[in-house]
Short mmCIF file of C-alpha atoms in Angstrom, two decimals:
data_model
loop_
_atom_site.label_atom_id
_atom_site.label_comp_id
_atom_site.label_asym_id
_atom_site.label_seq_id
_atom_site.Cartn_x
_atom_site.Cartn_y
_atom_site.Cartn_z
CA UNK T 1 127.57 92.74 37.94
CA UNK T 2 123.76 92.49 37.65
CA UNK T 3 123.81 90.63 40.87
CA UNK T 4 126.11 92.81 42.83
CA UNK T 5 123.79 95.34 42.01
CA UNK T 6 120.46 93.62 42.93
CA UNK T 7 122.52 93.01 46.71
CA UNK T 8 123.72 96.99 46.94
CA UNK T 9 119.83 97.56 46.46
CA UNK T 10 118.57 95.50 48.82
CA UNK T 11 121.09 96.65 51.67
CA UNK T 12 120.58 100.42 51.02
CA UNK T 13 116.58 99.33 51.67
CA UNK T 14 117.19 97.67 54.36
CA UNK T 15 119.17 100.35 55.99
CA UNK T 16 116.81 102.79 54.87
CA UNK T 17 113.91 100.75 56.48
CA UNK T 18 115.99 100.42 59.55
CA UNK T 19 116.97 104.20 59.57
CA UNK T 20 113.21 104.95 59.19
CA UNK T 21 112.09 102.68 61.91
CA UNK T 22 114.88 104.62 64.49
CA UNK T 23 113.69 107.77 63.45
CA UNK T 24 109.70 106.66 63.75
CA UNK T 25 110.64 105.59 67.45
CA UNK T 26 112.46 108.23 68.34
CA UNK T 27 109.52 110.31 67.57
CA UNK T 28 106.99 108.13 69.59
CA UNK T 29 109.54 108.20 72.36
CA UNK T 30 109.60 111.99 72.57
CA UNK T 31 106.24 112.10 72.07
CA UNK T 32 105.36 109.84 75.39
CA UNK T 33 108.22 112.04 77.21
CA UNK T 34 106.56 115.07 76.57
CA UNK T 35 102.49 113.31 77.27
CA UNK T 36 104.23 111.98 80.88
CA UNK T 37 105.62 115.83 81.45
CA UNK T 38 101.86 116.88 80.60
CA UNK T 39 99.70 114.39 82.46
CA UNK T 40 102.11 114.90 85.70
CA UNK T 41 101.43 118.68 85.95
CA UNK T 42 97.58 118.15 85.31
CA UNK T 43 97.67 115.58 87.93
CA UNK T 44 99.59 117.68 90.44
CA UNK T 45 97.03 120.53 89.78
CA UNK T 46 94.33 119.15 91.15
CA UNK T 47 93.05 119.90 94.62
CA UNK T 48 92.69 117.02 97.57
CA UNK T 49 88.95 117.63 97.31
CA UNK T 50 88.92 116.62 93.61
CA UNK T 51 90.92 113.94 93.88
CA UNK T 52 89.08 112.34 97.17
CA UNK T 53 85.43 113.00 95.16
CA UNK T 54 86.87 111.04 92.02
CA UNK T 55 88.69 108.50 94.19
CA UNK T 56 85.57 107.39 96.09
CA UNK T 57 83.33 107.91 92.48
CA UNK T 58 85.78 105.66 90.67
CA UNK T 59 85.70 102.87 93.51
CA UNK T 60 82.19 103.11 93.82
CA UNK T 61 81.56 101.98 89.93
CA UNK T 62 83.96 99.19 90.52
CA UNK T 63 82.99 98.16 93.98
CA UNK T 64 78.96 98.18 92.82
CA UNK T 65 79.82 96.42 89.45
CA UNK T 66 78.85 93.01 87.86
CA UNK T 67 82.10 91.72 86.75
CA UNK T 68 84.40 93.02 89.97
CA UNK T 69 81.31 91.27 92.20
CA UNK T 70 81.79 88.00 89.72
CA UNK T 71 85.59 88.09 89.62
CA UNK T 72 86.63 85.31 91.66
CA UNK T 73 90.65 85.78 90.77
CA UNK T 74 92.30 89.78 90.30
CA UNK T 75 95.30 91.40 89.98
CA UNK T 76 95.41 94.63 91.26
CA UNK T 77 97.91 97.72 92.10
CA UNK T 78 98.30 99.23 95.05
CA UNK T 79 97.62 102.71 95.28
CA UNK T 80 100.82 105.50 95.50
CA UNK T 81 99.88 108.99 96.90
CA UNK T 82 102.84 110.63 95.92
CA UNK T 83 102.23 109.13 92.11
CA UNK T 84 99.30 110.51 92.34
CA UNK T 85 97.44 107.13 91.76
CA UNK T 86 93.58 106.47 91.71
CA UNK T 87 92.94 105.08 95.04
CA UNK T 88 92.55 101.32 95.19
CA UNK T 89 92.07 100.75 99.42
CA UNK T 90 88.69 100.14 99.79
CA UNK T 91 88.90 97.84 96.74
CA UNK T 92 91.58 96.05 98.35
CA UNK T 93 90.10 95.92 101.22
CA UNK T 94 86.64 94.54 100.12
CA UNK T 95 88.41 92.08 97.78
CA UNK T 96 90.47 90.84 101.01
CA UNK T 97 87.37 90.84 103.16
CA UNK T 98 85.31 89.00 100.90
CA UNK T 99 84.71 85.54 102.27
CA UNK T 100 83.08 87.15 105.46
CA UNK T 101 80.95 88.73 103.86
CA UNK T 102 78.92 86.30 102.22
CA UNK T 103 80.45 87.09 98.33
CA UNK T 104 82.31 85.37 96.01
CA UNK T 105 85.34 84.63 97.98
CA UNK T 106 87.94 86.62 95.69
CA UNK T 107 91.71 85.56 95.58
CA UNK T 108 94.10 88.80 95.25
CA UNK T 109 97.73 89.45 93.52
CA UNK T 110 99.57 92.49 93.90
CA UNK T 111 102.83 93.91 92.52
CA UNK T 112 106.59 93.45 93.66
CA UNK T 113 108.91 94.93 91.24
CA UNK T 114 112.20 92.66 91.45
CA UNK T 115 114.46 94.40 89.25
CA UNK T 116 114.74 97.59 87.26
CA UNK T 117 114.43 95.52 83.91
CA UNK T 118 110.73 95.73 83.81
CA UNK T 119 110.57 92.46 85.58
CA UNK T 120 107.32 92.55 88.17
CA UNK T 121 105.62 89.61 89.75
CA UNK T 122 102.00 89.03 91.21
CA UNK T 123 102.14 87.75 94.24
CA UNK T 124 99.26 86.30 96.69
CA UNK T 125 98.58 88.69 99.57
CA UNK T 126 95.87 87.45 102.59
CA UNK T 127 95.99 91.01 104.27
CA UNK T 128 96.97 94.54 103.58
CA UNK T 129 99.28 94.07 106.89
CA UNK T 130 101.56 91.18 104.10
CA UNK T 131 102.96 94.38 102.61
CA UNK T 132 105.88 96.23 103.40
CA UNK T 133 107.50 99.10 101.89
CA UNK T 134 110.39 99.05 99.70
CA UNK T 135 113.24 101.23 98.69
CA UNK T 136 110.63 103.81 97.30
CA UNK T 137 108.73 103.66 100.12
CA UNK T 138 105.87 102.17 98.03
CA UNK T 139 104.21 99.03 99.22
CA UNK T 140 104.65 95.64 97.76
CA UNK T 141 104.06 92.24 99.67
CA UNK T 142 107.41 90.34 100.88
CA UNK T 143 108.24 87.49 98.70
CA UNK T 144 107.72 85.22 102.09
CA UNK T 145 104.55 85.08 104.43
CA UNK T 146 105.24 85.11 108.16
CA UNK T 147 105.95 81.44 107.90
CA UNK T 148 108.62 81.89 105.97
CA UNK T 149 106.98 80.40 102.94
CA UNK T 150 106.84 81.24 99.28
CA UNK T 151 103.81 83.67 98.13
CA UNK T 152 102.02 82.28 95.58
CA UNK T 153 102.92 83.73 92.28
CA UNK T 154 100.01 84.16 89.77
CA UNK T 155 102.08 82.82 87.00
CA UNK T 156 102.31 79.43 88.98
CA UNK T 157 99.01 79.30 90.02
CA UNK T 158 96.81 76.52 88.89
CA UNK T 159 93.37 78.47 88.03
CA UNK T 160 93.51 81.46 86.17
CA UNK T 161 92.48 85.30 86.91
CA UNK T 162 89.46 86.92 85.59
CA UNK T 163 90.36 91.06 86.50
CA UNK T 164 93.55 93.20 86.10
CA UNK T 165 93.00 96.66 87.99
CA UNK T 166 95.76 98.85 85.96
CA UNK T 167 97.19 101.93 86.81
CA UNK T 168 98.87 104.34 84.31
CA UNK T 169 99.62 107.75 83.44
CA UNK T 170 97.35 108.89 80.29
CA UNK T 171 94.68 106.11 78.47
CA UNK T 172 92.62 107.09 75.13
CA UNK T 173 89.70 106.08 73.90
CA UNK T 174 90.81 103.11 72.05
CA UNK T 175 92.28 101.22 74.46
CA UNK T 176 95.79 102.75 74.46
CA UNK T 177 97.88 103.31 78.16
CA UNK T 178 100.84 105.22 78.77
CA UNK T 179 102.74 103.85 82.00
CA UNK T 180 105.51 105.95 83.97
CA UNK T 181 108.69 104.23 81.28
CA UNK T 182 109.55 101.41 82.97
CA UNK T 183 107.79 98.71 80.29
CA UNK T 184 106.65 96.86 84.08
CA UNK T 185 102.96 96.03 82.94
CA UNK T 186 103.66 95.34 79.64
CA UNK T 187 105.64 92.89 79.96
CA UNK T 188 103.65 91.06 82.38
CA UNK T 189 100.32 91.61 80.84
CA UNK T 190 102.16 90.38 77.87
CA UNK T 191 103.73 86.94 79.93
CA UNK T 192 100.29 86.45 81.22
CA UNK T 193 98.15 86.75 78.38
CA UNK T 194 101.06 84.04 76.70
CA UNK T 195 100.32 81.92 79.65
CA UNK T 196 96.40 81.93 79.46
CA UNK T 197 96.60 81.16 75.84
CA UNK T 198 99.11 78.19 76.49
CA UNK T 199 96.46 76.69 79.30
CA UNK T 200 93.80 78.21 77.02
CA UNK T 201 92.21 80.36 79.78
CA UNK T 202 89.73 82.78 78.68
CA UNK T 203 92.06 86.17 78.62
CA UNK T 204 91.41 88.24 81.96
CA UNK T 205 89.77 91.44 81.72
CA UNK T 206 91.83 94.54 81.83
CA UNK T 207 90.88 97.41 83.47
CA UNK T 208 92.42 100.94 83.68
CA UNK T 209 91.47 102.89 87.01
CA UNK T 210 91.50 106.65 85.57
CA UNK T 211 91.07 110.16 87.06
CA UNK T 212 89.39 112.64 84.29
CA UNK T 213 92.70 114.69 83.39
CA UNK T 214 94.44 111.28 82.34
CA UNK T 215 92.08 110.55 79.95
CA UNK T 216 93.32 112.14 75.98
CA UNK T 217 90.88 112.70 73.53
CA UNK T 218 92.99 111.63 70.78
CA UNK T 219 95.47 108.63 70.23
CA UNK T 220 98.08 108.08 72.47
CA UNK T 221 101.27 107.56 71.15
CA UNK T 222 102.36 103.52 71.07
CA UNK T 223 104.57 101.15 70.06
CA UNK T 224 103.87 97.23 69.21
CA UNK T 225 105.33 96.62 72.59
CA UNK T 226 102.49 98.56 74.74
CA UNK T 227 99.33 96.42 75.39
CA UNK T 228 96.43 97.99 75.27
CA UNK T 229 93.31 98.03 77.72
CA UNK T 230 89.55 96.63 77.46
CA UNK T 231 88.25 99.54 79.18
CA UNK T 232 88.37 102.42 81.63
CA UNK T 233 86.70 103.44 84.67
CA UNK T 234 86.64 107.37 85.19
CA UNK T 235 84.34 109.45 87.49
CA UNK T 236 82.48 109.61 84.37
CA UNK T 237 81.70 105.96 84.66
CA UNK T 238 82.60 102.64 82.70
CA UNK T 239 84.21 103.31 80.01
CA UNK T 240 84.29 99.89 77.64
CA UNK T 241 86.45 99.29 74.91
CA UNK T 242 87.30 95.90 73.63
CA UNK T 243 84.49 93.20 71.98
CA UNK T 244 85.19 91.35 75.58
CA UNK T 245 84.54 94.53 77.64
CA UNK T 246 81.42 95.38 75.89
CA UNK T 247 79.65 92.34 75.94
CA UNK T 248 79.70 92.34 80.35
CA UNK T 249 80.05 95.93 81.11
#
């Protein structure tokens, strides 16, 4: 009797714990729902003129930093107008036009999204004309060069990456970024950062391109699943967040 007791305890607390974990994400989940509705009308409010004079600020601070002119390996996103993205092109560009220049010649990965279960690969690109537009008319390299021959996938690639360029929707102070839903950078950050410890690579730094209405003064709402940031760069300027972020920014 005693024992059949003991088990009837331990599966009502169990349930409860489970029934209390539903209801705690539910609550996040509505929480990011309404933050997305929030950051998307704030974004769509402001004018081309603000946009274009935080665009260029934002690339500036990246373009003229230390660690973007040391990177020798990035990731980066390229930009969506109609998401309202921070611009990225002239990053792009003077990441691809690097090794006539007389910098650090830089090898680049962008995004392809392959599926709609958060599965997104890296992929080599030589030139901005190795992308093509997809379904949503955003662009995304072909999984083949010209040649007919396999981009280079970062998660194959013998030496590691030392920058992530992130978009995102909303980022606070602590690191914290809230993407569009889709889980897409998550889980790769999350596959990558696996794979660097694995080949114990030193963990690429990851940083959030940010326009000043996307940036909360208070916590974002999270869940273990969202991977967080080491810093932000805002018209404002660099914002660093992590040990690794402010010992080189």
């Amino acid at each position: 009797m005693e024992t059949k007791n003991i088990k009837s305890a331990t599966s009502l607390s169990t349930t409860t714990t489970t029934t209390t974990t539903n209801t705690s994400d539910h609550f996040i989940i509505q929480q990011k729902k309404a933050l997305r509705s929030k950051i998307r009308k704030d974004l769509k409010a402001m004018s081309p003129i603000q946009r274009s004079q935080e665009d260029a600020a934002i690339q500036d601070l990246v373009l003229n930093s230390s660690w973007f002119k040391s990177s020798k390996g990035l990731c980066a996103y390229i930009s969506c107008e109609s998401l309202r993205e921070v611009d990225t092109s002239r990053i792009l560009s003077e990441i691809l036009s690097s090794d006539y220049h007389g910098q650090i010649k830089k090898k680049l990965y962008v995004p392809r999204v392959e599926d709609k279960n958060s599965h997104m690969r890296m992929l080599n690109i030589l030139s901005i004309e190795d992308l093509i537009a997809n379904s949503m008319n955003i662009l995304e390299p072909a999984p083949t060069d010209v040649n007919g021959n396999q981009r280079e996938d970062v998660m194959h690639a013998s030496e590691p990456v030392d920058l992530l360029l992130l978009p995102g929707l909303a980022f606070d102070r602590f690191g914290q970024r809230l993407g569009r839903g889709g889980g897409y950078y998550d889980v790769f950050l999350k596959k990558y950062q696996e794979l660097a410890t694995q080949r114990r690579w030193k963990q690429p730094l990851l940083v959030a391109l940010s326009y000043s209405p996307q940036i909360m003064e208070g916590a974002i709402p999270v869940t273990p699943n969202d991977v967080t940031v080491d810093a932000l760069v805002s018209p404002a300027g660099v914002i660093p967040i992590s040990p690794a972020a402010l010992e080189i920014m």
